[in-house]
Each structure stands twice: as structure tokens, then as C-alpha cells.
């Protein structure tokens, strides 16, 4: 969220009014606790507020003004003016989206470069700790030029984020399709109820069911990464452009499997660091030194 390259926190996409409304959620698998916030405008790190909802409120999801009011009661939740989230790159994307929309006369929530959407960069993470517990979290600015308080899949438990006691998913893509297909939960349900492998379940849902419904499908700008040693996670090959950060305790051979956006400087054999979620939960890493 603090890195401007990602569509979350600083660097989040602009909505149609030239501002930012941020969504985030977090789920702890073995307890099924969850917290989510939607339409956030002044919280520097929405995922921390989602965690506060999970841990310090009786609710799962708080939205817009109510979520901001809850943030007012939380001393450790840092606030910023909405313009803090601005970046030139995202401003250019909004300008282009609005020009394209005007040219096409389209009134759809989704905008971008047609087949090459400009909204990549939602941040997601799944962690497996030394006790075998899984947690998943997702944070996003949503989609460029979104209107009318639109909320995507990222703060919806079961759509953009899910964790149970053996499978966790954090997704990115065209949120409306992820909501309609309960994507994150469906992947874990296939693993849990049918014994599908994690890869087969993710492939079926992300690369077949969602595209068949009209959403985003297979891309080639991401790569599957796995490893048994936190210090040595290696790129294994391309899968899809959706960031899936999944752990399947029963089937997994490595300690981590996840998909990263290869627009990051990631190449074969390059070391990747996983720290965010373990810090967030105060968990010890599943393997290796932190
Ligand atoms: N899924 C997000 C949303 O629809 C966008 C993204 O992942 O890029 O809000």
C-alpha cells in the first residue's frame, strides 16, 4: 500500500470524480475471522483498518463514512488527505479512460485499454505460518473511473479474498465477475470438497469460468512462484495475469505457491521476499529466517 507502483494505498487508481475510494479485506482461515472495509478515503493503509474491523469490532465489513468513523476510534490508524494517494501515472490512466469512454459513448464501470486494462496492481497476500494456519488479505483502489460508490470484489469475503484451514486465495481481476462467481471461495471449495489440486481449481475458475462469463481470462504477464525456503523462491513459469497467492496445506510440496505480477523486476531464479503478511499477523514465517 505504501508503494506507488501498486493499485492500493498510495498509487491507487482514480475514481470518476478524480478521487480515491479504497477497498480491503483480510481473513484468518482456521478461525474464519474476517474484516473488510470499502470506499475508504482517508486511511493510509486500508488493510490495517480491515484488520482492526476483524479484531476490534463485532462486524465483518464497514463501508464509507461508517468505516471512516470507526477509523476515528482507532488510535493507530494513520490518516491522510485523499490527495496523498495521487500519482501522475494513475491520473494519466483516468484521463485516458475518460477520453475513451467519451469516444465510445460507454457508461460502463470498467474502463481501460480495451484488451489491455490499465488497472493492474491490486495487492494480495496469503501466508501459511509454522502452525499450518493460513491467512489471506487483499487491498485495492478498485478500477479506474469507477462511479457511484462502486465496490469491487476485493473487500468481499469469498469473492476477492478467502481463507479456510487449508486453502487461501487473494485475487485480482475484473471485480464484478469475481463477485458473481464467488471466485476465491469457489477455488477453495473445489480443493476442499472435490479434492482438486490448487492449480487445477485456480485454472478452472480464473482461466475458464471467469472468461466464459465475460471477465478477464488468461494473460501472460504473471508467473507462478514456489519454494520451500523463504530465502529462495523461484519463478516456475507463466500461468495467468491474475495474482493468486494460494497455499494448499494438503497438496503442496513447497512451502509457498503464489503468482506475482511480472511487471515487477522478477526473472528466473530471482529472489522474492515475503514479509508483509507475516508482519501483519505477527506470525512467525512458515520456514527459514525472516
Ligand atoms: N479486483 C479489483 C476490483 O475489481 C481490481 C483489481 O484487482 O485490479 O476492484
PDB file of C-alpha atoms and ligand atoms in Angstrom:
ATOM      1  CA  UNK A   1       0.000   0.000   0.000  1.00  0.00           C
ATOM      2  CA  UNK A   2       2.904   2.368   0.531  1.00  0.00           C
ATOM      3  CA  UNK A   3       4.489   1.514  -2.829  1.00  0.00           C
ATOM      4  CA  UNK A   4       3.118   3.820  -5.556  1.00  0.00           C
ATOM      5  CA  UNK A   5       3.560   1.120  -8.227  1.00  0.00           C
ATOM      6  CA  UNK A   6       0.543  -0.783  -6.948  1.00  0.00           C
ATOM      7  CA  UNK A   7      -3.150  -0.088  -7.147  1.00  0.00           C
ATOM      8  CA  UNK A   8      -3.574   0.026  -3.380  1.00  0.00           C
ATOM      9  CA  UNK A   9      -2.955   2.833  -0.913  1.00  0.00           C
ATOM     10  CA  UNK A  10      -0.506   5.351  -2.427  1.00  0.00           C
ATOM     11  CA  UNK A  11      -0.786   4.886  -6.201  1.00  0.00           C
ATOM     12  CA  UNK A  12      -4.393   3.672  -6.135  1.00  0.00           C
ATOM     13  CA  UNK A  13      -6.422   4.326  -9.277  1.00  0.00           C
ATOM     14  CA  UNK A  14      -8.690   7.372  -9.531  1.00  0.00           C
ATOM     15  CA  UNK A  15     -12.458   7.132  -9.498  1.00  0.00           C
ATOM     16  CA  UNK A  16     -14.613   9.103 -11.954  1.00  0.00           C
ATOM     17  CA  UNK A  17     -14.619  12.149  -9.689  1.00  0.00           C
ATOM     18  CA  UNK A  18     -10.832  12.322  -9.599  1.00  0.00           C
ATOM     19  CA  UNK A  19     -10.564  10.958  -6.069  1.00  0.00           C
ATOM     20  CA  UNK A  20      -9.801   7.609  -4.489  1.00  0.00           C
ATOM     21  CA  UNK A  21     -12.048   5.072  -2.748  1.00  0.00           C
ATOM     22  CA  UNK A  22     -10.130   2.118  -1.387  1.00  0.00           C
ATOM     23  CA  UNK A  23     -11.273  -1.419  -0.575  1.00  0.00           C
ATOM     24  CA  UNK A  24      -9.526  -4.066   1.527  1.00  0.00           C
ATOM     25  CA  UNK A  25     -10.186  -7.301   3.370  1.00  0.00           C
ATOM     26  CA  UNK A  26      -8.408  -9.868   5.466  1.00  0.00           C
ATOM     27  CA  UNK A  27      -9.323 -13.381   6.609  1.00  0.00           C
ATOM     28  CA  UNK A  28      -7.810 -15.820   9.072  1.00  0.00           C
ATOM     29  CA  UNK A  29      -8.524 -19.366   7.909  1.00  0.00           C
ATOM     30  CA  UNK A  30      -8.541 -21.535  10.997  1.00  0.00           C
ATOM     31  CA  UNK A  31     -10.811 -19.191  12.971  1.00  0.00           C
ATOM     32  CA  UNK A  32     -12.786 -17.894   9.949  1.00  0.00           C
ATOM     33  CA  UNK A  33     -12.434 -14.425  11.376  1.00  0.00           C
ATOM     34  CA  UNK A  34     -12.572 -11.709   8.726  1.00  0.00           C
ATOM     35  CA  UNK A  35     -12.548  -7.944   8.388  1.00  0.00           C
ATOM     36  CA  UNK A  36     -13.262  -5.708   5.408  1.00  0.00           C
ATOM     37  CA  UNK A  37     -13.564  -2.040   4.520  1.00  0.00           C
ATOM     38  CA  UNK A  38     -14.986  -0.439   1.391  1.00  0.00           C
ATOM     39  CA  UNK A  39     -14.983   3.073  -0.046  1.00  0.00           C
ATOM     40  CA  UNK A  40     -12.187   4.305   2.238  1.00  0.00           C
ATOM     41  CA  UNK A  41     -10.929   7.827   1.534  1.00  0.00           C
ATOM     42  CA  UNK A  42      -8.590   8.947   4.338  1.00  0.00           C
ATOM     43  CA  UNK A  43      -6.961   5.834   5.787  1.00  0.00           C
ATOM     44  CA  UNK A  44      -3.351   5.484   4.681  1.00  0.00           C
ATOM     45  CA  UNK A  45      -3.372   1.681   4.971  1.00  0.00           C
ATOM     46  CA  UNK A  46      -6.869   0.262   4.460  1.00  0.00           C
ATOM     47  CA  UNK A  47      -5.674  -3.271   5.193  1.00  0.00           C
ATOM     48  CA  UNK A  48      -4.824  -2.204   8.741  1.00  0.00           C
ATOM     49  CA  UNK A  49      -8.337  -0.873   9.156  1.00  0.00           C
ATOM     50  CA  UNK A  50      -9.724  -4.163   7.792  1.00  0.00           C
ATOM     51  CA  UNK A  51      -7.671  -5.975  10.387  1.00  0.00           C
ATOM     52  CA  UNK A  52      -8.981  -3.640  13.091  1.00  0.00           C
ATOM     53  CA  UNK A  53     -12.541  -4.431  11.975  1.00  0.00           C
ATOM     54  CA  UNK A  54     -11.718  -8.129  12.324  1.00  0.00           C
ATOM     55  CA  UNK A  55     -10.016  -7.872  15.670  1.00  0.00           C
ATOM     56  CA  UNK A  56     -11.691  -4.976  17.422  1.00  0.00           C
ATOM     57  CA  UNK A  57     -15.271  -4.844  16.170  1.00  0.00           C
ATOM     58  CA  UNK A  58     -18.146  -7.333  16.178  1.00  0.00           C
ATOM     59  CA  UNK A  59     -18.577  -6.836  12.417  1.00  0.00           C
ATOM     60  CA  UNK A  60     -17.034  -8.126   9.221  1.00  0.00           C
ATOM     61  CA  UNK A  61     -17.493  -5.245   6.805  1.00  0.00           C
ATOM     62  CA  UNK A  62     -17.681  -1.483   7.271  1.00  0.00           C
ATOM     63  CA  UNK A  63     -18.221   0.938   4.396  1.00  0.00           C
ATOM     64  CA  UNK A  64     -17.512   4.562   3.505  1.00  0.00           C
ATOM     65  CA  UNK A  65     -18.453   7.116   6.200  1.00  0.00           C
ATOM     66  CA  UNK A  66     -19.104   4.469   8.831  1.00  0.00           C
ATOM     67  CA  UNK A  67     -15.723   2.869   8.229  1.00  0.00           C
ATOM     68  CA  UNK A  68     -14.062   6.282   8.486  1.00  0.00           C
ATOM     69  CA  UNK A  69     -15.918   6.899  11.768  1.00  0.00           C
ATOM     70  CA  UNK A  70     -14.653   3.552  13.059  1.00  0.00           C
ATOM     71  CA  UNK A  71     -11.138   4.623  11.993  1.00  0.00           C
ATOM     72  CA  UNK A  72     -11.592   7.766  14.122  1.00  0.00           C
ATOM     73  CA  UNK A  73     -11.813   5.494  17.169  1.00  0.00           C
ATOM     74  CA  UNK A  74      -8.594   3.635  16.353  1.00  0.00           C
ATOM     75  CA  UNK A  75      -5.503   5.480  17.551  1.00  0.00           C
ATOM     76  CA  UNK A  76      -3.037   3.505  15.469  1.00  0.00           C
ATOM     77  CA  UNK A  77      -4.831   4.012  12.138  1.00  0.00           C
ATOM     78  CA  UNK A  78      -2.930   6.706  10.231  1.00  0.00           C
ATOM     79  CA  UNK A  79      -4.989   9.236   8.296  1.00  0.00           C
ATOM     80  CA  UNK A  80      -4.046  11.172   5.179  1.00  0.00           C
ATOM     81  CA  UNK A  81      -5.748  13.634   2.846  1.00  0.00           C
ATOM     82  CA  UNK A  82      -7.283  11.862  -0.149  1.00  0.00           C
ATOM     83  CA  UNK A  83      -4.721  13.562  -2.423  1.00  0.00           C
ATOM     84  CA  UNK A  84      -1.989  11.546  -0.671  1.00  0.00           C
ATOM     85  CA  UNK A  85      -2.997   8.613  -2.896  1.00  0.00           C
ATOM     86  CA  UNK A  86      -2.490  10.611  -6.150  1.00  0.00           C
ATOM     87  CA  UNK A  87       0.165   9.697  -8.675  1.00  0.00           C
ATOM     88  CA  UNK A  88       0.747  11.106 -12.155  1.00  0.00           C
ATOM     89  CA  UNK A  89       0.574   7.670 -13.738  1.00  0.00           C
ATOM     90  CA  UNK A  90      -2.875   6.961 -12.344  1.00  0.00           C
ATOM     91  CA  UNK A  91      -4.040  10.468 -13.306  1.00  0.00           C
ATOM     92  CA  UNK A  92      -2.984   9.767 -16.893  1.00  0.00           C
ATOM     93  CA  UNK A  93      -4.882   6.469 -16.791  1.00  0.00           C
ATOM     94  CA  UNK A  94      -8.024   8.269 -15.631  1.00  0.00           C
ATOM     95  CA  UNK A  95      -7.673  10.903 -18.353  1.00  0.00           C
ATOM     96  CA  UNK A  96      -7.291   8.206 -20.973  1.00  0.00           C
ATOM     97  CA  UNK A  97     -10.188   6.165 -19.603  1.00  0.00           C
ATOM     98  CA  UNK A  98     -12.458   9.196 -19.664  1.00  0.00           C
ATOM     99  CA  UNK A  99     -11.383  10.119 -23.191  1.00  0.00           C
ATOM    100  CA  UNK A 100     -12.021   6.535 -24.345  1.00  0.00           C
ATOM    101  CA  UNK A 101     -15.375   6.470 -22.597  1.00  0.00           C
ATOM    102  CA  UNK A 102     -16.431   9.727 -24.218  1.00  0.00           C
ATOM    103  CA  UNK A 103     -15.306   8.456 -27.605  1.00  0.00           C
ATOM    104  CA  UNK A 104     -17.190   5.188 -27.254  1.00  0.00           C
ATOM    105  CA  UNK A 105     -20.180   6.688 -25.502  1.00  0.00           C
ATOM    106  CA  UNK A 106     -19.847   3.894 -22.973  1.00  0.00           C
ATOM    107  CA  UNK A 107     -21.175   4.187 -19.443  1.00  0.00           C
ATOM    108  CA  UNK A 108     -19.653   1.023 -18.066  1.00  0.00           C
ATOM    109  CA  UNK A 109     -17.781   0.843 -14.805  1.00  0.00           C
ATOM    110  CA  UNK A 110     -14.910  -0.912 -16.496  1.00  0.00           C
ATOM    111  CA  UNK A 111     -12.551   1.224 -18.465  1.00  0.00           C
ATOM    112  CA  UNK A 112      -9.006   0.955 -19.637  1.00  0.00           C
ATOM    113  CA  UNK A 113      -7.171  -0.020 -22.765  1.00  0.00           C
ATOM    114  CA  UNK A 114      -9.708  -2.458 -24.100  1.00  0.00           C
ATOM    115  CA  UNK A 115      -7.957  -5.790 -24.142  1.00  0.00           C
ATOM    116  CA  UNK A 116      -5.083  -4.481 -22.076  1.00  0.00           C
ATOM    117  CA  UNK A 117      -6.749  -2.983 -18.997  1.00  0.00           C
ATOM    118  CA  UNK A 118      -4.850  -0.389 -17.034  1.00  0.00           C
ATOM    119  CA  UNK A 119      -5.951  -1.382 -13.573  1.00  0.00           C
ATOM    120  CA  UNK A 120      -3.325  -3.942 -12.629  1.00  0.00           C
ATOM    121  CA  UNK A 121      -1.636  -3.741  -9.342  1.00  0.00           C
ATOM    122  CA  UNK A 122      -4.106  -4.760  -6.639  1.00  0.00           C
ATOM    123  CA  UNK A 123      -2.062  -6.124  -3.756  1.00  0.00           C
ATOM    124  CA  UNK A 124      -2.743  -9.544  -2.296  1.00  0.00           C
ATOM    125  CA  UNK A 125      -1.032 -11.926   0.045  1.00  0.00           C
ATOM    126  CA  UNK A 126      -1.583 -15.348   1.521  1.00  0.00           C
ATOM    127  CA  UNK A 127       0.509 -16.631   4.392  1.00  0.00           C
ATOM    128  CA  UNK A 128       0.987 -20.046   5.957  1.00  0.00           C
ATOM    129  CA  UNK A 129       2.521 -19.993   9.428  1.00  0.00           C
ATOM    130  CA  UNK A 130       4.511 -22.545  11.350  1.00  0.00           C
ATOM    131  CA  UNK A 131       1.321 -23.970  12.901  1.00  0.00           C
ATOM    132  CA  UNK A 132      -0.159 -24.567   9.444  1.00  0.00           C
ATOM    133  CA  UNK A 133      -2.609 -21.691   9.729  1.00  0.00           C
ATOM    134  CA  UNK A 134      -3.470 -19.695   6.641  1.00  0.00           C
ATOM    135  CA  UNK A 135      -4.455 -16.060   6.250  1.00  0.00           C
ATOM    136  CA  UNK A 136      -5.289 -14.064   3.136  1.00  0.00           C
ATOM    137  CA  UNK A 137      -5.538 -10.329   2.512  1.00  0.00           C
ATOM    138  CA  UNK A 138      -6.289  -8.050  -0.440  1.00  0.00           C
ATOM    139  CA  UNK A 139      -6.106  -4.281  -0.856  1.00  0.00           C
ATOM    140  CA  UNK A 140      -7.072  -2.210  -3.893  1.00  0.00           C
ATOM    141  CA  UNK A 141      -8.104   1.136  -5.289  1.00  0.00           C
ATOM    142  CA  UNK A 142     -10.612  -0.735  -7.458  1.00  0.00           C
ATOM    143  CA  UNK A 143     -10.990   0.156 -11.115  1.00  0.00           C
ATOM    144  CA  UNK A 144     -10.074   3.363 -12.928  1.00  0.00           C
ATOM    145  CA  UNK A 145     -13.002   5.738 -13.492  1.00  0.00           C
ATOM    146  CA  UNK A 146     -15.339   3.757 -11.225  1.00  0.00           C
ATOM    147  CA  UNK A 147     -18.586   5.531 -10.407  1.00  0.00           C
ATOM    148  CA  UNK A 148     -21.398   5.773  -7.881  1.00  0.00           C
ATOM    149  CA  UNK A 149     -19.591   4.293  -4.895  1.00  0.00           C
ATOM    150  CA  UNK A 150     -18.769   1.127  -6.808  1.00  0.00           C
ATOM    151  CA  UNK A 151     -17.331  -1.613  -4.592  1.00  0.00           C
ATOM    152  CA  UNK A 152     -15.388  -4.463  -6.160  1.00  0.00           C
ATOM    153  CA  UNK A 153     -14.607  -7.997  -5.106  1.00  0.00           C
ATOM    154  CA  UNK A 154     -11.540  -7.229  -3.002  1.00  0.00           C
ATOM    155  CA  UNK A 155     -13.408  -6.401   0.236  1.00  0.00           C
ATOM    156  CA  UNK A 156     -15.975  -9.154  -0.284  1.00  0.00           C
ATOM    157  CA  UNK A 157     -15.114 -12.296   1.627  1.00  0.00           C
ATOM    158  CA  UNK A 158     -15.468 -15.265  -0.717  1.00  0.00           C
ATOM    159  CA  UNK A 159     -15.123 -13.146  -3.870  1.00  0.00           C
ATOM    160  CA  UNK A 160     -11.710 -11.435  -3.751  1.00  0.00           C
ATOM    161  CA  UNK A 161     -10.396 -12.917  -0.511  1.00  0.00           C
ATOM    162  CA  UNK A 162     -10.850 -16.236   1.226  1.00  0.00           C
ATOM    163  CA  UNK A 163      -9.003 -18.357   3.759  1.00  0.00           C
ATOM    164  CA  UNK A 164     -10.037 -21.573   5.453  1.00  0.00           C
ATOM    165  CA  UNK A 165      -7.971 -24.106   7.314  1.00  0.00           C
ATOM    166  CA  UNK A 166      -6.238 -25.432   4.226  1.00  0.00           C
ATOM    167  CA  UNK A 167      -6.593 -23.002   1.347  1.00  0.00           C
ATOM    168  CA  UNK A 168      -6.213 -19.260   0.904  1.00  0.00           C
ATOM    169  CA  UNK A 169      -6.832 -17.026  -2.092  1.00  0.00           C
ATOM    170  CA  UNK A 170      -6.313 -13.355  -2.841  1.00  0.00           C
ATOM    171  CA  UNK A 171      -7.494 -12.410  -6.307  1.00  0.00           C
ATOM    172  CA  UNK A 172      -7.235  -9.596  -8.792  1.00  0.00           C
ATOM    173  CA  UNK A 173      -9.206  -9.043 -11.968  1.00  0.00           C
ATOM    174  CA  UNK A 174     -12.476  -7.518 -13.079  1.00  0.00           C
ATOM    175  CA  UNK A 175     -14.271  -7.492  -9.739  1.00  0.00           C
ATOM    176  CA  UNK A 176     -17.854  -7.791 -10.915  1.00  0.00           C
ATOM    177  CA  UNK A 177     -17.066 -11.228 -12.351  1.00  0.00           C
ATOM    178  CA  UNK A 178     -15.251 -12.285  -9.221  1.00  0.00           C
ATOM    179  CA  UNK A 179     -18.277 -11.358  -7.135  1.00  0.00           C
ATOM    180  CA  UNK A 180     -20.745 -13.124  -9.430  1.00  0.00           C
ATOM    181  CA  UNK A 181     -18.681 -16.275  -9.380  1.00  0.00           C
ATOM    182  CA  UNK A 182     -17.588 -16.200  -5.718  1.00  0.00           C
ATOM    183  CA  UNK A 183     -14.139 -16.823  -7.137  1.00  0.00           C
ATOM    184  CA  UNK A 184     -11.964 -17.025  -4.036  1.00  0.00           C
ATOM    185  CA  UNK A 185     -14.350 -19.329  -2.204  1.00  0.00           C
ATOM    186  CA  UNK A 186     -15.040 -21.433  -5.277  1.00  0.00           C
ATOM    187  CA  UNK A 187     -11.350 -22.209  -5.721  1.00  0.00           C
ATOM    188  CA  UNK A 188     -11.023 -23.351  -2.112  1.00  0.00           C
ATOM    189  CA  UNK A 189     -14.332 -25.241  -2.260  1.00  0.00           C
ATOM    190  CA  UNK A 190     -13.083 -27.231  -5.243  1.00  0.00           C
ATOM    191  CA  UNK A 191      -9.950 -28.101  -3.281  1.00  0.00           C
ATOM    192  CA  UNK A 192     -11.875 -28.921  -0.109  1.00  0.00           C
ATOM    193  CA  UNK A 193     -14.953 -30.726  -1.422  1.00  0.00           C
ATOM    194  CA  UNK A 194     -13.664 -32.341  -4.612  1.00  0.00           C
ATOM    195  CA  UNK A 195     -10.027 -32.806  -3.774  1.00  0.00           C
ATOM    196  CA  UNK A 196      -8.959 -30.804  -6.822  1.00  0.00           C
ATOM    197  CA  UNK A 197      -5.369 -29.658  -6.818  1.00  0.00           C
ATOM    198  CA  UNK A 198      -4.978 -25.992  -6.092  1.00  0.00           C
ATOM    199  CA  UNK A 199      -3.589 -25.365  -9.555  1.00  0.00           C
ATOM    200  CA  UNK A 200      -6.466 -27.190 -11.282  1.00  0.00           C
ATOM    201  CA  UNK A 201      -9.037 -25.338  -9.193  1.00  0.00           C
ATOM    202  CA  UNK A 202      -7.464 -21.930  -9.873  1.00  0.00           C
ATOM    203  CA  UNK A 203      -7.091 -22.682 -13.580  1.00  0.00           C
ATOM    204  CA  UNK A 204     -10.701 -23.768 -13.910  1.00  0.00           C
ATOM    205  CA  UNK A 205     -12.165 -20.789 -12.095  1.00  0.00           C
ATOM    206  CA  UNK A 206      -9.825 -17.992 -13.199  1.00  0.00           C
ATOM    207  CA  UNK A 207      -8.998 -19.107 -16.693  1.00  0.00           C
ATOM    208  CA  UNK A 208     -12.229 -20.804 -17.744  1.00  0.00           C
ATOM    209  CA  UNK A 209     -15.278 -19.865 -15.670  1.00  0.00           C
ATOM    210  CA  UNK A 210     -14.499 -16.149 -15.335  1.00  0.00           C
ATOM    211  CA  UNK A 211     -13.550 -15.640 -19.016  1.00  0.00           C
ATOM    212  CA  UNK A 212     -16.600 -17.639 -20.132  1.00  0.00           C
ATOM    213  CA  UNK A 213     -18.722 -15.198 -18.125  1.00  0.00           C
ATOM    214  CA  UNK A 214     -17.060 -12.249 -19.881  1.00  0.00           C
ATOM    215  CA  UNK A 215     -14.419 -11.334 -17.299  1.00  0.00           C
ATOM    216  CA  UNK A 216     -10.679 -11.298 -17.573  1.00  0.00           C
ATOM    217  CA  UNK A 217      -9.000 -14.531 -18.602  1.00  0.00           C
ATOM    218  CA  UNK A 218      -5.585 -15.890 -19.304  1.00  0.00           C
ATOM    219  CA  UNK A 219      -2.735 -13.473 -19.597  1.00  0.00           C
ATOM    220  CA  UNK A 220       0.993 -13.931 -19.711  1.00  0.00           C
ATOM    221  CA  UNK A 221       2.382 -11.179 -17.572  1.00  0.00           C
ATOM    222  CA  UNK A 222       2.449 -13.154 -14.374  1.00  0.00           C
ATOM    223  CA  UNK A 223       4.358 -16.138 -13.186  1.00  0.00           C
ATOM    224  CA  UNK A 224       3.909 -18.921 -10.669  1.00  0.00           C
ATOM    225  CA  UNK A 225       6.469 -18.838  -7.916  1.00  0.00           C
ATOM    226  CA  UNK A 226       7.000 -21.503  -5.309  1.00  0.00           C
ATOM    227  CA  UNK A 227       9.650 -22.513  -2.864  1.00  0.00           C
ATOM    228  CA  UNK A 228      10.467 -24.499   0.234  1.00  0.00           C
ATOM    229  CA  UNK A 229      12.729 -21.830   1.587  1.00  0.00           C
ATOM    230  CA  UNK A 230      11.629 -18.277   2.112  1.00  0.00           C
ATOM    231  CA  UNK A 231      15.042 -17.107   1.007  1.00  0.00           C
ATOM    232  CA  UNK A 232      14.876 -18.950  -2.308  1.00  0.00           C
ATOM    233  CA  UNK A 233      11.551 -18.637  -4.067  1.00  0.00           C
ATOM    234  CA  UNK A 234      11.957 -19.300  -7.751  1.00  0.00           C
ATOM    235  CA  UNK A 235       9.905 -18.485 -10.795  1.00  0.00           C
ATOM    236  CA  UNK A 236       8.434 -21.686 -12.186  1.00  0.00           C
ATOM    237  CA  UNK A 237       6.568 -20.488 -15.248  1.00  0.00           C
ATOM    238  CA  UNK A 238       3.748 -18.345 -16.553  1.00  0.00           C
ATOM    239  CA  UNK A 239       0.118 -19.046 -15.675  1.00  0.00           C
ATOM    240  CA  UNK A 240      -2.225 -16.108 -15.761  1.00  0.00           C
ATOM    241  CA  UNK A 241      -2.320 -12.402 -15.207  1.00  0.00           C
ATOM    242  CA  UNK A 242      -4.288 -12.815 -12.018  1.00  0.00           C
ATOM    243  CA  UNK A 243      -2.328 -12.542  -8.836  1.00  0.00           C
ATOM    244  CA  UNK A 244      -3.153 -15.677  -6.941  1.00  0.00           C
ATOM    245  CA  UNK A 245      -1.344 -16.170  -3.757  1.00  0.00           C
ATOM    246  CA  UNK A 246      -2.504 -19.589  -2.678  1.00  0.00           C
ATOM    247  CA  UNK A 247      -1.435 -22.199  -0.195  1.00  0.00           C
ATOM    248  CA  UNK A 248      -2.828 -25.713  -0.082  1.00  0.00           C
ATOM    249  CA  UNK A 249      -1.533 -27.425   3.017  1.00  0.00           C
ATOM    250  CA  UNK A 250      -2.594 -30.910   1.964  1.00  0.00           C
ATOM    251  CA  UNK A 251      -1.307 -30.952  -1.575  1.00  0.00           C
ATOM    252  CA  UNK A 252       1.547 -28.556  -1.538  1.00  0.00           C
ATOM    253  CA  UNK A 253       5.092 -29.778  -1.740  1.00  0.00           C
ATOM    254  CA  UNK A 254       6.716 -26.406  -1.434  1.00  0.00           C
ATOM    255  CA  UNK A 255       6.006 -24.043   1.422  1.00  0.00           C
ATOM    256  CA  UNK A 256       4.599 -21.339  -0.808  1.00  0.00           C
ATOM    257  CA  UNK A 257       2.896 -21.104  -4.166  1.00  0.00           C
ATOM    258  CA  UNK A 258       1.870 -17.773  -5.476  1.00  0.00           C
ATOM    259  CA  UNK A 259       1.568 -15.793  -8.640  1.00  0.00           C
ATOM    260  CA  UNK A 260       3.182 -12.424  -8.945  1.00  0.00           C
ATOM    261  CA  UNK A 261       2.824  -9.613 -11.392  1.00  0.00           C
ATOM    262  CA  UNK A 262       5.848  -9.981 -13.612  1.00  0.00           C
ATOM    263  CA  UNK A 263       5.788  -6.303 -14.378  1.00  0.00           C
ATOM    264  CA  UNK A 264       7.834  -6.296 -11.220  1.00  0.00           C
ATOM    265  CA  UNK A 265      11.530  -6.858 -11.876  1.00  0.00           C
ATOM    266  CA  UNK A 266      11.166 -10.601 -11.495  1.00  0.00           C
ATOM    267  CA  UNK A 267      13.167 -13.058 -13.519  1.00  0.00           C
ATOM    268  CA  UNK A 268      14.048 -16.718 -13.463  1.00  0.00           C
ATOM    269  CA  UNK A 269      15.652 -17.598 -10.160  1.00  0.00           C
ATOM    270  CA  UNK A 270      15.362 -14.120  -8.744  1.00  0.00           C
ATOM    271  CA  UNK A 271      14.835 -13.943  -5.001  1.00  0.00           C
ATOM    272  CA  UNK A 272      11.474 -12.729  -3.817  1.00  0.00           C
ATOM    273  CA  UNK A 273      10.791 -11.552  -0.322  1.00  0.00           C
ATOM    274  CA  UNK A 274       7.540 -12.364   1.502  1.00  0.00           C
ATOM    275  CA  UNK A 275       7.198 -10.275   4.603  1.00  0.00           C
ATOM    276  CA  UNK A 276       4.021  -8.256   4.633  1.00  0.00           C
ATOM    277  CA  UNK A 277       1.506 -10.774   5.850  1.00  0.00           C
ATOM    278  CA  UNK A 278       3.740 -12.367   8.447  1.00  0.00           C
ATOM    279  CA  UNK A 279       4.407  -8.946   9.911  1.00  0.00           C
ATOM    280  CA  UNK A 280       0.772  -8.038   9.721  1.00  0.00           C
ATOM    281  CA  UNK A 281      -0.311 -11.016  11.753  1.00  0.00           C
ATOM    282  CA  UNK A 282       2.737 -11.139  13.976  1.00  0.00           C
ATOM    283  CA  UNK A 283       3.174 -14.705  12.764  1.00  0.00           C
ATOM    284  CA  UNK A 284       6.468 -16.427  12.524  1.00  0.00           C
ATOM    285  CA  UNK A 285       7.336 -17.288   8.933  1.00  0.00           C
ATOM    286  CA  UNK A 286       6.487 -20.814   7.875  1.00  0.00           C
ATOM    287  CA  UNK A 287      10.074 -21.626   7.093  1.00  0.00           C
ATOM    288  CA  UNK A 288      13.512 -20.105   7.006  1.00  0.00           C
ATOM    289  CA  UNK A 289      14.676 -16.959   8.682  1.00  0.00           C
ATOM    290  CA  UNK A 290      12.518 -13.831   8.420  1.00  0.00           C
TER     291      UNK A 290
HETATM  292  N1  LIG B   1     -10.488  -6.705  -8.416  1.00  0.00           N
HETATM  293  C1  LIG B   1     -10.337  -5.281  -8.273  1.00  0.00           C
HETATM  294  C2  LIG B   1     -11.698  -4.645  -8.362  1.00  0.00           C
HETATM  295  O1  LIG B   1     -12.484  -5.040  -9.206  1.00  0.00           O
HETATM  296  C3  LIG B   1      -9.447  -4.646  -9.272  1.00  0.00           C
HETATM  297  C4  LIG B   1      -8.145  -5.340  -9.480  1.00  0.00           C
HETATM  298  O2  LIG B   1      -7.927  -6.411  -8.970  1.00  0.00           O
HETATM  299  O3  LIG B   1      -7.312  -4.810 -10.203  1.00  0.00           O
HETATM  300  O4  LIG B   1     -11.940  -3.713  -7.636  1.00  0.00           O
END
